[in-house]
Amino acid sequence: RVSAEIHALEFLDRPFGRVTLDLTHEKTGWSGSLSGAAVTGRVNYTGRGAETHVDLDLAALNLPASAHTDQDTDVDPRRLPALTVKARAFQLKDKPLGGLDFAAQPTAGGWQVTRLDLVRPETQLAATGDWRLTDAGHQSEFDVHITSNDIGKTLEALGIPEQMSGGEVDITSHLTWPGSPATLRLADLSGRAEITA
């Protein structure tokens, strides 16, 4: 068994702050609880090397901003473990995005996101795609579908208030950009989108 209090956890260049960890060893790996200001819930860790799988079942997850916003991550996506995350309350940089259901696995060229579902009462987002490391650097390519019966409420939750009242939206898109998924910037996007509003 391992119990630890981590005063400053940093993962993928993101500071998660203080985290308390309590894990018990089982036949196939480790399982236990995580508790902190940014993450609360259960963790299951199995396998080793390329067979590593991390499964998080969280009551809450607040993904903080990257510590170095002016540069891309130096993480090799091919070395990331298979990961599933279910969070009943997900926040990105303190912005409430609803429930999260996420799954990804390493591939020969990078990391494949097989499921990224975000669900708010008025808005749903579903995405799949690839994060690859090429000779030119990090590359991201994703299919994204967004539906909302009140996009104004969603914009307000994202910190963009008083821009729209109500509004039904359906967006289907195929997008690529240089960099990791975390460096998504409008100016760097290429692809296509179909928008009904």
Short mmCIF file of C-alpha atoms in Angstrom, two decimals:
data_model
loop_
_atom_site.label_atom_id
_atom_site.label_comp_id
_atom_site.label_asym_id
_atom_site.label_seq_id
_atom_site.Cartn_x
_atom_site.Cartn_y
_atom_site.Cartn_z
CA ARG A 1 0.00 0.00 0.00
CA VAL A 2 1.15 3.54 -0.77
CA SER A 3 -0.20 6.67 0.89
CA ALA A 4 1.26 10.02 -0.09
CA GLU A 5 0.54 13.70 0.17
CA ILE A 6 1.94 15.50 -2.87
CA HIS A 7 2.37 19.19 -2.19
CA ALA A 8 2.65 20.27 -5.85
CA LEU A 9 1.73 17.78 -8.58
CA GLU A 10 2.62 18.72 -12.16
CA PHE A 11 1.47 16.53 -15.06
CA LEU A 12 1.67 17.35 -18.80
CA ASP A 13 2.99 20.82 -17.90
CA ARG A 14 -0.12 21.55 -15.80
CA PRO A 15 0.08 22.39 -12.07
CA PHE A 16 -2.57 20.40 -10.16
CA GLY A 17 -1.49 21.63 -6.75
CA ARG A 18 -1.80 19.53 -3.60
CA VAL A 19 -3.02 15.95 -4.10
CA THR A 20 -3.48 13.16 -1.54
CA LEU A 21 -2.98 9.65 -2.91
CA ASP A 22 -3.95 6.34 -1.30
CA LEU A 23 -3.22 3.22 -3.41
CA THR A 24 -3.43 -0.51 -2.75
CA HIS A 25 -1.51 -3.10 -4.77
CA GLU A 26 -3.56 -5.80 -6.48
CA LYS A 27 -2.69 -8.67 -8.84
CA THR A 28 -2.82 -6.56 -12.00
CA GLY A 29 -1.72 -3.19 -10.67
CA TRP A 30 -2.70 -0.44 -8.24
CA SER A 31 -6.05 1.11 -7.31
CA GLY A 32 -7.20 3.69 -4.82
CA SER A 33 -8.26 7.27 -4.31
CA LEU A 34 -7.12 10.75 -5.34
CA SER A 35 -8.13 13.86 -3.45
CA GLY A 36 -7.19 17.48 -4.04
CA ALA A 37 -8.38 20.89 -5.13
CA ALA A 38 -8.11 19.94 -8.83
CA VAL A 39 -9.03 16.23 -8.79
CA THR A 40 -11.17 13.98 -6.60
CA GLY A 41 -12.10 10.35 -7.20
CA ARG A 42 -10.81 6.85 -7.88
CA VAL A 43 -7.80 5.67 -9.90
CA ASN A 44 -6.91 2.25 -11.29
CA TYR A 45 -3.41 1.66 -12.74
CA THR A 46 -2.60 -1.60 -14.53
CA GLY A 47 0.13 -3.02 -16.78
CA ARG A 48 3.59 -1.71 -17.48
CA GLY A 49 5.47 -0.13 -20.36
CA ALA A 50 3.40 0.01 -23.55
CA GLU A 51 0.63 -1.97 -21.81
CA THR A 52 0.04 0.64 -19.10
CA HIS A 53 -3.59 1.66 -18.62
CA VAL A 54 -4.83 4.40 -16.28
CA ASP A 55 -8.54 4.52 -15.46
CA LEU A 56 -9.93 7.54 -13.57
CA ASP A 57 -13.46 7.65 -12.15
CA LEU A 58 -13.76 11.18 -10.78
CA ALA A 59 -16.35 13.22 -8.97
CA ALA A 60 -14.55 16.39 -10.07
CA LEU A 61 -11.66 17.36 -12.35
CA ASN A 62 -10.37 20.89 -12.86
CA LEU A 63 -7.76 20.89 -15.65
CA PRO A 64 -5.52 23.91 -14.98
CA ALA A 65 -3.86 26.06 -17.59
CA SER A 66 -0.48 25.00 -18.94
CA ALA A 67 2.45 26.40 -17.00
CA HIS A 68 4.15 27.50 -20.25
CA THR A 69 1.45 28.91 -22.52
CA ASP A 70 3.98 30.31 -25.00
CA GLN A 71 5.35 26.90 -26.04
CA ASP A 72 4.08 23.43 -26.88
CA THR A 73 4.51 20.45 -24.60
CA ASP A 74 7.70 18.37 -24.83
CA VAL A 75 5.73 15.18 -24.10
CA ASP A 76 6.04 12.36 -26.64
CA PRO A 77 2.41 11.20 -27.17
CA ARG A 78 3.64 7.73 -28.19
CA ARG A 79 4.83 7.21 -24.62
CA LEU A 80 1.57 8.17 -22.93
CA PRO A 81 -0.46 5.34 -21.36
CA ALA A 82 -3.89 4.20 -22.43
CA LEU A 83 -6.22 6.47 -20.46
CA THR A 84 -9.92 6.58 -19.64
CA VAL A 85 -11.43 9.41 -17.63
CA LYS A 86 -14.98 9.84 -16.41
CA ALA A 87 -15.61 13.03 -14.49
CA ARG A 88 -19.08 14.02 -13.33
CA ALA A 89 -17.97 17.67 -13.05
CA PHE A 90 -15.24 18.80 -15.45
CA GLN A 91 -13.69 22.26 -15.52
CA LEU A 92 -11.09 23.60 -17.93
CA LYS A 93 -9.15 26.54 -16.48
CA ASP A 94 -11.99 26.99 -13.93
CA LYS A 95 -14.65 27.08 -16.69
CA PRO A 96 -17.45 24.49 -16.09
CA LEU A 97 -17.84 22.24 -19.15
CA GLY A 98 -20.15 19.59 -17.65
CA GLY A 99 -19.60 15.84 -17.51
CA LEU A 100 -16.57 14.30 -19.23
CA ASP A 101 -16.17 10.86 -20.79
CA PHE A 102 -12.71 10.42 -22.34
CA ALA A 103 -10.70 7.52 -23.75
CA ALA A 104 -7.33 7.48 -25.56
CA GLN A 105 -4.58 5.00 -26.38
CA PRO A 106 -1.04 5.15 -27.74
CA THR A 107 -0.37 4.30 -31.39
CA ALA A 108 2.80 3.86 -33.46
CA GLY A 109 2.63 7.54 -34.44
CA GLY A 110 1.19 9.17 -31.34
CA TRP A 111 -1.98 9.05 -29.21
CA GLN A 112 -5.47 8.30 -30.54
CA VAL A 113 -8.46 9.86 -28.80
CA THR A 114 -11.25 7.33 -29.35
CA ARG A 115 -13.81 9.22 -27.28
CA LEU A 116 -14.15 12.73 -25.91
CA ASP A 117 -17.70 13.53 -24.83
CA LEU A 118 -18.63 16.68 -22.92
CA VAL A 119 -22.22 17.02 -21.74
CA ARG A 120 -23.85 20.12 -20.28
CA PRO A 121 -27.63 20.46 -19.81
CA GLU A 122 -27.88 22.57 -22.98
CA THR A 123 -24.82 21.50 -24.99
CA GLN A 124 -23.11 18.29 -26.09
CA LEU A 125 -19.66 17.95 -27.68
CA ALA A 126 -18.30 14.73 -29.17
CA ALA A 127 -14.78 14.44 -30.60
CA THR A 128 -12.38 11.79 -31.87
CA GLY A 129 -8.95 12.22 -33.38
CA ASP A 130 -5.19 11.82 -33.33
CA TRP A 131 -2.26 13.58 -31.73
CA ARG A 132 0.88 12.66 -33.69
CA LEU A 133 4.57 13.44 -33.37
CA THR A 134 6.10 13.96 -36.83
CA ASP A 135 9.42 15.21 -38.18
CA ALA A 136 7.82 18.67 -38.29
CA GLY A 137 6.69 18.45 -34.65
CA HIS A 138 3.33 17.88 -32.98
CA GLN A 139 0.24 17.58 -35.23
CA SER A 140 -3.43 17.27 -34.23
CA GLU A 141 -6.37 16.10 -36.35
CA PHE A 142 -9.89 15.83 -34.91
CA ASP A 143 -13.53 15.34 -35.90
CA VAL A 144 -15.74 17.47 -33.65
CA HIS A 145 -19.54 17.59 -33.39
CA ILE A 146 -21.28 20.19 -31.21
CA THR A 147 -25.02 20.55 -30.63
CA SER A 148 -26.68 23.11 -28.38
CA ASN A 149 -30.21 24.33 -27.70
CA ASP A 150 -28.86 27.42 -25.86
CA ILE A 151 -25.41 28.41 -27.06
CA GLY A 152 -25.70 31.72 -25.20
CA LYS A 153 -25.74 29.86 -21.88
CA THR A 154 -22.70 27.84 -22.93
CA LEU A 155 -20.77 30.97 -23.94
CA GLU A 156 -21.58 32.52 -20.58
CA ALA A 157 -20.20 29.44 -18.79
CA LEU A 158 -17.01 29.79 -20.86
CA GLY A 159 -16.55 33.37 -19.69
CA ILE A 160 -18.08 35.08 -22.75
CA PRO A 161 -21.28 36.62 -21.35
CA GLU A 162 -23.93 38.79 -23.01
CA GLN A 163 -23.02 37.83 -26.58
CA MET A 164 -26.09 35.78 -27.42
CA SER A 165 -29.46 34.98 -25.91
CA GLY A 166 -30.57 31.40 -26.51
CA GLY A 167 -29.59 30.09 -29.91
CA GLU A 168 -29.71 26.58 -31.35
CA VAL A 169 -26.48 25.42 -33.00
CA ASP A 170 -25.28 22.27 -34.76
CA ILE A 171 -21.62 22.13 -35.86
CA THR A 172 -19.86 19.24 -37.58
CA SER A 173 -16.16 19.78 -38.31
CA HIS A 174 -12.91 18.10 -39.34
CA LEU A 175 -9.98 20.15 -38.05
CA THR A 176 -6.19 19.99 -38.13
CA TRP A 177 -3.56 22.21 -36.56
CA PRO A 178 0.16 22.20 -35.83
CA GLY A 179 0.81 21.39 -32.18
CA SER A 180 -0.70 19.25 -29.47
CA PRO A 181 -4.45 19.26 -28.69
CA ALA A 182 -3.73 21.65 -25.83
CA THR A 183 -2.42 24.33 -28.22
CA LEU A 184 -5.65 24.73 -30.21
CA ARG A 185 -5.77 28.31 -31.54
CA LEU A 186 -8.25 29.66 -34.07
CA ALA A 187 -5.51 31.22 -36.20
CA ASP A 188 -3.81 27.83 -36.66
CA LEU A 189 -6.88 25.81 -37.68
CA SER A 190 -7.36 24.18 -41.07
CA GLY A 191 -10.21 21.97 -42.20
CA ARG A 192 -13.92 22.21 -42.86
CA ALA A 193 -17.06 22.85 -40.85
CA GLU A 194 -20.80 22.65 -41.43
CA ILE A 195 -22.77 24.99 -39.21
CA THR A 196 -26.51 25.23 -38.71
CA ALA A 197 -27.72 27.96 -36.37
#
